[in-house]
Structure formats: C-alpha cells, structure tokens
Coordinates of C-alpha atoms and ligand atoms in Angstrom, one line a residue:
M174 CA 173.8 -3.2 -13.5
A175 CA 171.0 -5.6 -12.5
S176 CA 169.4 -7.9 -15.1
A177 CA 165.7 -8.0 -15.7
S178 CA 165.3 -10.5 -12.9
G179 CA 168.0 -8.8 -10.8
W180 CA 167.5 -6.9 -7.6
T181 CA 169.5 -4.1 -6.0
N182 CA 169.0 -2.0 -2.9
W183 CA 168.7 1.8 -2.8
S184 CA 172.4 2.5 -2.3
G185 CA 173.5 0.0 -5.0
Y186 CA 175.7 -1.9 -2.5
I187 CA 173.6 -5.1 -2.2
S188 CA 172.4 -7.0 -5.2
A189 CA 170.8 -10.4 -6.1
E190 CA 170.1 -12.6 -9.1
P191 CA 167.1 -14.7 -7.8
A192 CA 165.8 -17.7 -9.9
Q193 CA 162.4 -16.0 -9.7
R194 CA 160.7 -12.8 -8.9
A195 CA 157.0 -12.9 -7.8
S196 CA 154.4 -10.3 -7.4
P197 CA 151.3 -12.0 -6.1
G198 CA 148.0 -10.2 -6.5
S199 CA 146.2 -11.9 -3.5
V200 CA 147.0 -13.6 -0.3
E201 CA 146.1 -16.9 -1.9
E202 CA 148.7 -16.3 -4.7
L203 CA 151.3 -15.4 -2.0
Q204 CA 150.5 -18.6 -0.1
A205 CA 151.1 -20.6 -3.3
V206 CA 154.5 -18.8 -3.9
V207 CA 155.6 -19.6 -0.3
R208 CA 154.6 -23.2 -0.7
S209 CA 156.1 -24.0 -4.1
A210 CA 158.4 -21.3 -5.6
P211 CA 162.1 -21.9 -5.6
G212 CA 163.5 -21.2 -2.1
P213 CA 164.6 -19.5 -0.1
V214 CA 161.7 -17.1 -0.3
R215 CA 162.5 -13.5 0.7
V216 CA 160.0 -10.6 0.7
A217 CA 161.3 -7.3 -0.5
G218 CA 159.8 -3.9 0.5
S219 CA 161.3 -0.8 -1.3
G220 CA 164.9 -2.1 -0.9
H221 CA 165.9 0.7 1.4
S222 CA 167.9 -1.5 3.8
F223 CA 171.6 -1.5 3.6
T224 CA 172.1 -5.1 4.9
P225 CA 171.6 -8.2 2.7
L226 CA 168.2 -9.1 4.2
V227 CA 166.4 -9.4 0.9
P228 CA 168.8 -11.2 -1.5
S229 CA 168.0 -14.8 -2.3
A230 CA 169.1 -17.3 -5.0
G231 CA 165.5 -18.6 -4.9
T232 CA 162.6 -16.2 -5.0
I233 CA 162.2 -12.5 -4.2
V234 CA 158.6 -11.5 -3.6
S235 CA 157.2 -8.0 -3.9
L236 CA 153.9 -7.1 -2.2
Q237 CA 153.3 -4.0 -4.4
K238 CA 149.9 -5.4 -5.4
L239 CA 148.9 -5.9 -1.7
E240 CA 148.6 -2.2 -0.9
G241 CA 146.2 0.4 0.1
L242 CA 143.9 1.4 3.0
K243 CA 141.5 -1.4 3.6
S244 CA 139.4 0.0 6.4
H245 CA 139.4 2.6 9.1
D246 CA 137.5 3.3 12.3
P247 CA 137.0 6.9 13.3
K248 CA 136.1 5.9 16.9
T249 CA 139.2 3.8 17.7
L250 CA 141.4 5.7 15.2
Q251 CA 142.6 2.4 13.8
A252 CA 143.4 1.8 10.2
T253 CA 144.0 -1.5 8.3
V254 CA 146.5 -1.3 5.5
G255 CA 148.1 -3.7 3.0
A256 CA 151.7 -4.5 3.9
G257 CA 153.0 -3.5 0.5
T258 CA 151.8 0.1 0.9
T259 CA 154.6 2.7 1.0
L260 CA 154.5 5.3 3.7
G261 CA 154.4 8.0 1.1
K262 CA 151.1 6.5 -0.3
L263 CA 149.7 5.8 3.2
T264 CA 150.1 9.3 4.7
P265 CA 147.7 11.2 2.4
M266 CA 145.2 8.3 2.7
L267 CA 145.3 8.6 6.5
Q268 CA 145.0 12.4 6.4
G269 CA 142.0 11.9 4.1
V270 CA 140.2 10.0 6.9
G271 CA 141.3 12.4 9.7
Q272 CA 144.0 10.1 11.0
A273 CA 147.8 10.5 11.4
L274 CA 150.8 8.3 12.2
A275 CA 152.2 9.1 15.6
N276 CA 155.7 9.5 14.3
M277 CA 157.8 9.0 11.1
G278 CA 161.5 8.5 10.2
D279 CA 163.5 10.5 7.7
I280 CA 161.9 9.3 4.5
D281 CA 158.5 7.9 3.3
K282 CA 159.7 5.5 0.6
Q283 CA 159.6 2.4 2.8
T284 CA 156.7 -0.1 2.7
I285 CA 154.8 -0.8 5.9
G286 CA 156.1 -4.4 5.8
G287 CA 159.7 -3.3 5.4
S288 CA 159.4 -0.7 8.2
L289 CA 158.2 -3.4 10.5
G290 CA 160.9 -5.7 9.1
T291 CA 163.8 -3.8 10.6
A292 CA 162.4 -1.7 13.5
T293 CA 162.4 1.5 11.5
H294 CA 162.0 4.5 13.8
G295 CA 161.9 8.3 13.9
T296 CA 162.9 10.4 16.9
G297 CA 161.2 11.4 20.2
S298 CA 162.1 10.2 23.7
R299 CA 158.4 9.3 24.3
L300 CA 157.7 7.9 20.8
G301 CA 158.2 4.3 19.8
A302 CA 159.3 2.8 16.4
Y303 CA 156.7 1.9 13.8
H304 CA 156.1 -1.7 15.2
T305 CA 154.8 -0.2 18.4
L306 CA 151.8 1.2 16.5
V307 CA 150.6 -2.2 15.5
E308 CA 147.3 -3.5 16.9
R309 CA 146.9 -6.6 14.6
V310 CA 149.0 -8.3 12.0
E311 CA 148.2 -10.9 9.3
L312 CA 151.0 -13.0 8.0
V313 CA 151.7 -16.0 5.8
D314 CA 153.9 -18.5 7.6
G315 CA 156.7 -20.7 6.1
R316 CA 154.2 -23.5 5.1
G317 CA 151.8 -21.0 3.4
G318 CA 149.4 -20.9 6.3
Q319 CA 147.7 -17.7 7.4
R320 CA 148.2 -16.4 10.9
S321 CA 146.6 -13.5 12.6
Y322 CA 147.8 -12.0 15.9
S323 CA 146.3 -9.1 17.8
K324 CA 147.5 -7.2 20.8
A325 CA 144.4 -8.0 22.8
V326 CA 144.4 -11.8 22.2
H327 CA 148.0 -12.7 21.4
G328 CA 150.2 -10.0 22.9
D329 CA 153.1 -12.3 23.2
M330 CA 153.0 -13.4 19.6
L331 CA 152.8 -9.8 18.5
E332 CA 155.8 -8.9 20.6
A333 CA 157.7 -12.0 19.1
T334 CA 156.9 -11.2 15.5
G335 CA 156.7 -7.4 15.6
V336 CA 160.2 -7.1 14.2
T337 CA 160.2 -9.7 11.5
L338 CA 163.3 -9.4 9.3
G339 CA 161.1 -11.3 6.8
A340 CA 162.1 -14.5 8.7
F341 CA 159.0 -15.1 10.8
G342 CA 156.5 -14.9 8.0
I343 CA 155.3 -12.5 5.2
I344 CA 153.1 -9.8 6.6
T345 CA 150.1 -9.1 4.3
E346 CA 148.1 -6.7 6.4
V347 CA 148.5 -4.6 9.5
T348 CA 146.1 -2.6 11.7
L349 CA 147.7 0.5 13.1
N350 CA 146.8 2.6 16.1
N351 CA 146.8 6.2 14.9
L352 CA 146.2 9.7 16.2
P353 CA 143.7 12.3 15.1
A354 CA 145.3 14.3 12.2
Y355 CA 147.5 17.0 13.7
R356 CA 149.8 20.0 12.8
M357 CA 153.3 20.5 13.8
R358 CA 155.6 23.4 14.4
K359 CA 159.1 22.6 13.4
R360 CA 162.2 24.7 14.3
R361 CA 165.8 24.4 13.3
W362 CA 168.9 26.2 14.6
V363 CA 172.6 25.8 14.8
L364 CA 174.7 25.5 18.0
P365 CA 178.2 24.6 19.0
I366 CA 178.5 20.8 19.5
E367 CA 179.9 21.3 23.1
D368 CA 176.7 23.0 24.1
M369 CA 174.6 20.3 22.4
L370 CA 176.4 17.5 24.2
A371 CA 176.4 19.3 27.6
N372 CA 172.6 19.9 27.3
F373 CA 171.8 16.6 25.5
H374 CA 169.2 15.3 28.0
D375 CA 167.2 18.6 28.4
M376 CA 167.2 19.5 24.7
M377 CA 166.2 16.0 23.5
T378 CA 163.3 15.8 26.0
A379 CA 162.0 19.4 25.9
H380 CA 160.2 18.7 22.6
R381 CA 157.8 16.0 21.3
S382 CA 160.5 15.0 18.7
A383 CA 164.0 16.3 18.6
E384 CA 167.1 15.3 16.8
F385 CA 170.4 16.8 15.6
Y386 CA 172.9 16.4 12.9
F387 CA 176.6 16.9 13.6
I388 CA 178.5 18.2 10.6
P389 CA 182.0 16.7 10.6
F390 CA 184.9 19.2 10.8
S391 CA 182.5 22.0 11.8
G392 CA 182.3 22.0 15.6
H393 CA 178.6 22.6 15.2
A394 CA 175.3 20.7 15.4
M395 CA 172.0 21.5 13.6
F396 CA 169.2 20.9 16.0
L397 CA 165.6 20.1 14.8
A398 CA 162.6 20.2 17.2
S399 CA 158.9 19.5 16.5
D400 CA 155.8 20.0 18.6
I401 CA 152.1 19.5 18.0
T402 CA 150.3 22.9 17.6
D403 CA 147.0 24.5 16.7
E404 CA 148.7 27.5 15.1
P405 CA 147.9 28.2 11.4
I406 CA 149.9 26.6 8.6
T407 CA 152.8 28.8 7.4
H408 CA 154.2 26.2 4.9
R409 CA 157.5 24.4 4.8
P410 CA 160.4 26.2 3.2
P411 CA 162.1 24.5 0.2
E412 CA 164.6 21.8 1.3
D413 CA 168.3 22.7 1.3
D414 CA 169.8 19.4 2.4
E415 CA 171.1 18.3 -1.1
E416 CA 172.7 21.6 -1.7
G417 CA 174.4 21.5 1.7
L418 CA 175.7 18.0 1.0
A419 CA 177.2 19.1 -2.3
T420 CA 179.0 22.0 -0.6
L421 CA 180.3 19.7 2.2
K422 CA 181.7 17.3 -0.5
M423 CA 183.3 20.1 -2.4
L424 CA 185.0 21.4 0.7
R425 CA 186.1 17.8 1.5
N426 CA 187.7 17.5 -1.9
M427 CA 189.5 20.8 -1.8
L428 CA 190.5 20.9 1.9
K429 CA 190.8 17.3 3.0
W430 CA 194.4 18.0 4.2
F431 CA 193.7 21.5 5.6
P432 CA 191.2 20.7 8.4
W433 CA 191.5 24.2 9.9
A434 CA 190.5 25.9 6.7
R435 CA 187.7 23.3 6.1
R436 CA 186.4 24.0 9.7
A437 CA 186.4 27.8 9.2
L438 CA 184.5 27.6 5.9
I439 CA 181.9 25.1 7.1
C440 CA 181.4 27.2 10.3
N441 CA 180.9 30.3 8.3
A442 CA 178.3 28.6 6.0
M443 CA 176.5 27.1 9.0
R444 CA 176.3 30.5 10.8
K445 CA 174.6 31.9 7.7
L446 CA 171.9 29.2 7.7
P447 CA 168.6 30.9 8.4
R448 CA 166.7 29.7 11.5
E449 CA 163.8 27.6 10.2
D450 CA 160.4 27.9 11.9
Y451 CA 157.2 26.7 10.2
V452 CA 153.8 25.0 10.9
E453 CA 152.5 22.3 8.6
D454 CA 150.3 19.2 8.6
W455 CA 152.0 16.2 10.1
L456 CA 152.6 14.4 6.8
K457 CA 154.6 17.3 5.4
V458 CA 156.9 17.7 8.4
Y459 CA 158.8 14.5 9.2
T460 CA 160.3 13.3 6.0
S461 CA 162.6 14.6 3.3
D462 CA 163.8 13.7 -0.1
R463 CA 167.2 11.9 0.0
R464 CA 168.7 12.0 -3.5
T465 CA 172.4 11.7 -2.7
R466 CA 173.1 8.0 -2.3
F467 CA 175.0 6.8 0.8
N468 CA 175.6 3.7 2.9
E469 CA 174.8 3.9 6.6
M470 CA 175.6 2.3 9.9
E471 CA 173.3 3.1 12.9
Y472 CA 173.7 1.8 16.4
H473 CA 171.1 2.0 19.2
L474 CA 172.6 2.8 22.5
P475 CA 171.4 3.1 26.1
I476 CA 170.3 6.8 26.2
E477 CA 172.7 7.9 28.8
E478 CA 175.7 6.7 26.7
G479 CA 174.7 8.9 23.7
P480 CA 176.7 12.0 24.3
K481 CA 180.0 10.3 25.2
V482 CA 179.7 7.8 22.3
L483 CA 179.1 10.7 19.9
A484 CA 182.1 12.5 21.3
E485 CA 184.2 9.4 20.6
I486 CA 182.8 9.0 17.1
I487 CA 183.5 12.6 16.3
Q488 CA 187.1 12.3 17.5
L489 CA 187.6 9.1 15.5
T490 CA 186.2 10.7 12.4
E491 CA 188.2 14.0 12.6
D492 CA 191.5 12.3 13.6
L493 CA 191.5 9.4 11.1
F494 CA 188.8 9.7 8.4
P495 CA 189.1 13.1 6.6
D496 CA 187.1 11.6 3.7
V497 CA 183.9 11.7 5.7
Y498 CA 181.6 14.6 4.9
F499 CA 178.1 13.3 5.5
P500 CA 176.5 14.6 8.7
M501 CA 176.0 12.2 11.6
E502 CA 172.4 11.9 12.8
V503 CA 171.4 11.6 16.5
R504 CA 167.9 10.6 17.6
T505 CA 166.1 9.2 20.6
V506 CA 163.5 6.4 20.7
A507 CA 161.3 5.2 23.5
A508 CA 161.7 1.7 25.1
D509 CA 159.3 -1.1 24.0
N510 CA 158.6 -4.8 24.7
F511 CA 159.2 -6.4 21.3
W512 CA 161.6 -9.3 21.6
L513 CA 163.8 -8.4 18.6
S514 CA 163.4 -4.7 18.9
P515 CA 166.7 -2.8 19.4
F516 CA 164.7 -0.6 21.8
Y517 CA 163.7 -3.6 23.9
K518 CA 163.2 -2.3 27.5
R519 CA 165.8 0.4 26.8
P520 CA 165.3 4.2 26.3
T521 CA 167.6 4.7 23.3
C522 CA 169.9 7.2 21.7
S523 CA 170.5 6.2 18.1
I524 CA 173.7 7.4 16.3
A525 CA 173.9 7.1 12.5
I526 CA 177.0 7.5 10.4
H527 CA 176.8 7.8 6.6
H528 CA 179.3 7.3 3.8
D529 CA 179.1 8.4 0.1
A530 CA 177.8 5.4 -1.8
S531 CA 180.6 5.8 -4.4
E532 CA 183.3 5.4 -1.7
D533 CA 184.3 2.4 0.4
P534 CA 182.5 2.6 3.8
L535 CA 184.1 -0.5 5.5
H536 CA 187.2 0.9 7.3
Y537 CA 185.3 3.8 8.8
Q538 CA 182.4 1.6 9.8
K539 CA 184.7 -1.0 11.4
A540 CA 186.4 1.6 13.5
A541 CA 183.1 3.2 14.6
E542 CA 181.5 -0.2 15.3
S543 CA 184.1 -1.0 17.9
I544 CA 183.1 2.2 19.8
F545 CA 179.4 1.5 19.4
R546 CA 179.8 -2.1 20.7
R547 CA 182.0 -1.1 23.7
H548 CA 179.0 1.0 24.9
G549 CA 176.4 -1.8 24.5
G550 CA 175.0 -0.7 21.1
R551 CA 172.5 -2.8 19.2
P552 CA 172.8 -2.4 15.4
H553 CA 169.8 -1.2 13.3
W554 CA 168.7 -4.4 11.6
G555 CA 168.5 -2.7 8.2
K556 CA 171.8 -0.7 8.4
M557 CA 175.3 -2.0 7.9
H558 CA 176.9 -4.0 10.8
N559 CA 179.1 -7.0 11.2
L560 CA 177.3 -8.9 14.0
S561 CA 176.0 -12.5 13.8
A562 CA 173.9 -14.6 16.0
V563 CA 176.6 -15.2 18.6
E564 CA 177.0 -11.5 19.4
L565 CA 173.3 -10.6 18.8
S566 CA 172.0 -13.2 21.1
K567 CA 173.8 -11.6 24.0
L568 CA 172.1 -8.2 23.2
Y569 CA 168.6 -9.5 23.3
P570 CA 167.3 -11.1 26.5
R571 CA 164.4 -12.9 24.7
W572 CA 166.5 -14.1 21.8
K573 CA 166.0 -17.8 22.5
D574 CA 162.2 -17.4 22.8
A575 CA 162.1 -15.4 19.6
M576 CA 164.0 -18.2 17.8
E577 CA 161.6 -20.8 19.0
V578 CA 158.7 -18.8 17.7
R579 CA 160.5 -18.5 14.4
R580 CA 161.1 -22.2 14.2
D581 CA 157.4 -22.8 14.8
L582 CA 156.4 -20.3 12.1
D583 CA 158.9 -21.5 9.6
P584 CA 159.9 -25.2 10.4
D585 CA 161.3 -25.9 6.9
N586 CA 163.4 -22.7 6.8
R587 CA 161.7 -21.4 3.7
F588 CA 162.7 -17.8 4.6
V589 CA 166.3 -18.7 5.5
T590 CA 169.1 -17.6 3.2
P591 CA 172.8 -18.1 4.2
Y592 CA 172.8 -14.5 5.5
I593 CA 169.7 -15.0 7.6
A594 CA 171.1 -18.3 8.9
K595 CA 174.3 -16.5 10.1
L596 CA 172.3 -13.6 11.5
L597 CA 169.8 -15.7 13.5
G598 CA 171.9 -18.8 14.1
V599 CA 169.6 -21.1 12.1
E600 CA 171.3 -24.5 11.5
Ligands
FAD285 C1 167.5 7.2 2.5 C2 167.1 6.3 3.7 C3 166.6 6.8 4.8 C4 166.3 6.0 5.9 N1 165.8 6.6 7.0 C5 165.5 5.8 8.1 C6 165.0 6.3 9.3 O1 164.7 7.5 9.4 N2 164.8 5.5 10.4 C7 165.1 4.1 10.3 O2 164.9 3.4 11.3 N3 165.5 3.6 9.1 C8 165.7 4.4 8.1 N4 166.2 3.8 6.9 C9 166.2 2.3 6.8 C10 164.9 1.8 6.3 O3 163.8 2.4 6.9 C11 164.8 0.3 6.7 O4 165.9 -0.4 6.2 C12 163.5 -0.3 6.1 O5 163.4 -1.7 6.5 C13 163.3 -0.2 4.6 O6 162.0 -0.6 4.2 P1 161.8 -1.3 2.8 O7 160.3 -1.2 2.5 O8 162.7 -0.7 1.8 O9 162.2 -2.8 3.2 P2 163.4 -3.7 2.6 O10 164.6 -3.0 2.8 O11 163.1 -4.1 1.2 O12 163.2 -4.9 3.5 C14 163.6 -4.8 4.9 C15 163.3 -6.1 5.7 O13 161.9 -6.2 5.8 C16 161.4 -7.4 5.3 N5 160.1 -7.2 4.8 C17 159.7 -6.4 3.8 N6 158.3 -6.5 3.6 C18 157.9 -7.5 4.5 C19 156.6 -8.0 4.8 N7 155.6 -7.7 4.1 N8 156.5 -9.0 5.7 C20 157.6 -9.4 6.4 N9 158.9 -8.9 6.2 C21 159.0 -7.9 5.3 C22 162.4 -7.9 4.3 O14 162.4 -9.3 4.0 C23 163.7 -7.4 4.9 O15 164.1 -8.4 5.9 C24 166.5 4.6 5.8 C25 167.0 4.1 4.6 C26 167.3 4.9 3.5 C27 167.9 4.3 2.3

C-alpha cells in the first residue's frame, strides 16, 4: 500500500516513495520545480506504464493542472492541448469543435504527455503512433528553460524529442494535427488461428484499422476491423471483455492440466460469440474499459515477421505456460522517422502478451522475450522488458544522435534516475 506521498502504477507492480510530489499550476511553477526540487525529477502521467520510468527518490511531478484544450483552428484542423490532459478528457473536447484524433490505442486513461513518452500506438498499417500527430511541442528542459519545437522549423528536434521517456524535458503543451470528426463502422468475428496467420497481410491491410486477439488454448482468433463511414449511428453494444476474461480464468483454474477439455470449452464459447457490427462516432469506437489488472510485455517486430513470431509464442505458451489465460493482442503500426520510435523506418507488427497482475509474469516474459529478440523486436518503452542501453542502441540507428540531444537538453541529468541511466546509458 502506497503512503500519502507514495506512487504506484496501474498494475501495482511498480512503486516509489519520492521525497516530494509536485503538482505545478503553471509553466513557471514547473520551471521552479525542475530547477530546485530534490532530484531526480520525473514527470508522471496516469501511471499506465509497466516499466519503472516514473519512480524517483527525488521528485515526482504531475501535470494534472496543465490540462485542457487551449486553442483550435478549424482551417488547419490543429488543436493545442495541455500535456496533462487525459485522452478521455480530450476526445469530447475535440468532438465539440469538429475535430478527431486520427487513431487511438486500447484505452483513453493516458495523458497526452505520457502517450508521447512511450510511443503509445493503436492499430492500422497506414496509421502512425500518437507522436506522429504532433505539429509543435513546448517543453521545460533540465535547467528549467522553455523550448519550443515545430515540424516546419525544427523538424529534426521534433523527431529527436518526439518519444521523450520524460528524459529529454517535460512537455507542457502540444499542437496536434487532427482529422475532421468522423464515424466508424466496427466489425468483430471469430476465425481459426491458422486462417488468420495464413491471411495475415491481406486481413490486416484490408481495413483502416485491424487487429486480432488470440485466445490461448482455443485455436481461434477474434478479429476486429474498423473503417470510416457515412452510415447512420447504430450504437456500440455493451462490452463483454471483462466477462470473457473471468470465464477464461475460471477454465484455466479448473482445466489447467486438461488442455483438450479446456480447448473444447473455449472453442464452444467463442463460436457462440455474436458477430459484432456497429457504427459510432470515432471517440466511442477505439477504446475500452480495462478493469482486470495485468502486467504486459509488447514487442514491435518487422511486419513480415509477425505471423511466424506469433506462431512461436503460441507454441511456447501452450507447451510450457498453462497458467496463461489472457488473450494475446496483435496490431500493425505505420513506419515513422522519430529517432527513439520503435516504428523508426519500419512497418511494424506489434505482439502483446499479458499476465494476471496477481501472478508472477517474469518466467513467461523471459521465455517470450528471447523469441521476440531473435526476430529483431524492439520493446514498447512502457511495457515490461529486460533490455538496457547496450542492446537498445543496436536497435535504433539514430541512438547516438538522440543521446546527444538529450545531453544538450538535460546537461545536469536532472531527469536521470538509476533506471533511466541504465536504459539510456547515461554515465
Ligand atoms: C490497460 C492499459 C492499456 C494500454 N493500452 C495501450 C495501447 O493500446 N497502446 C500502447 O501503445 N500502449 C498502451 N498502454 C501503455 C500506455 O499507453 C503507456 O505506457 C503510456 O505511456 C501511459 O501513459 P501515462 O499517461 O499513464 O504515462 P506514465 O506511464 O505515467 O508515463 C510514461 C512516460 O511518459 C513520461 N511522461 C509523462 N508525461 C510527460 C510529459 N508531460 N512530458 C514528458 N514526458 C512525460 C513519463 O516520465 C514516463 O517516462 C496501455 C497500458 C495499460 C495499463
């Protein structure tokens, strides 16, 4: 249990007892915190990362007071927002001014700053992660100075600082390039995993956004596809994910040592799942409520490696880890040019494995990680992995350039904890 000044992440796996918590009400107050609060100074978003990016023995800063829609332009479809704004608060504000985010991930609890912090992404082979939407960023550097970078004037600096890990500066404000508000038709159906893997490329590229979940010990995938439409709204059916997870856990508990019976029962339940097909405004389509707590590892792979890596992960899981019951999530992400982006110059297939938060995830993750790494995977910055600067620097062609920019922005290492030092190779 965290104390009054204590901090824990969403899954409860990571915690910290900083000397101080700060919640500045203005950029000037934030500058003062960066200059003089006990270091290291780490900025927290909503604590939805699974890696120890936020913990500090010095100061943990929240930007919850630096939130909201500051301005918007109906001609350019740009909107400027405070970095402490959560996506859940931002989406209705954008809808209210006729704008929409081009894409979203699974949940809307993250802050804008935190989403940029770890290259948070959704799915869609032609759609980039959140940082690719940024037109302009304002940040406070390690000496408390204000910096402003825009795509038009400082493209290189934006690409260097776009994925920040809270180590290049504290973002206070961001201008996003948006779309006119739109509606989406979303469909869901179940198919055998062999068919999904055999038709992976066609199925993942036939829709604006597509993803699938593989349910362990079922032989089946649940495929989800969304496309922009003008059709009338039909409303989203109530979510059934939490109920499904509870059933999978119960079957795991009862039939862990009887995989054939477990498979037969899960298959039966999946076949009975109704096909979903609805039309809704964009902000009601992408995200879900995730109430069952888990820990997660996600690796970003060259897209062509996706199907074979998933096949190996499935075999590993079903041969050696009968405790696993959480679905695996498979998505695609477009390549970009951001130096520390896991999608840097690489069309990507992302594979995520999840483990019940009350159970030890480490053995399973270690075994899966060796498969992900053998195929050139780059870890999600905010999800569990065991890499440090030596391995990471080989995965990012512009690593050295990025570290030089970081040194320039934070010469006194105000943002560097022991974890960040190991991750980024800061001496
Ligand atoms: C249930 C759940 C579902 C998720 N779904 C997805 C998904 O669909 N896609 C995906 O890619 N990820 C997903 N994630 C991971 C999550 O999106 C990322 O870990 C994200 O960084 C969390 O945002 P946050 O606001 O909680 O930031 P935190 O976790 O609090 O912080 C993350 C990093 O960002 C830095 N940071 C925060 N604010 C700022 C700022 N203002 N300036 C500079 N740096 C800052 C922090 O210092 C830290 O390094 C999910 C996580 C959970 C728990």
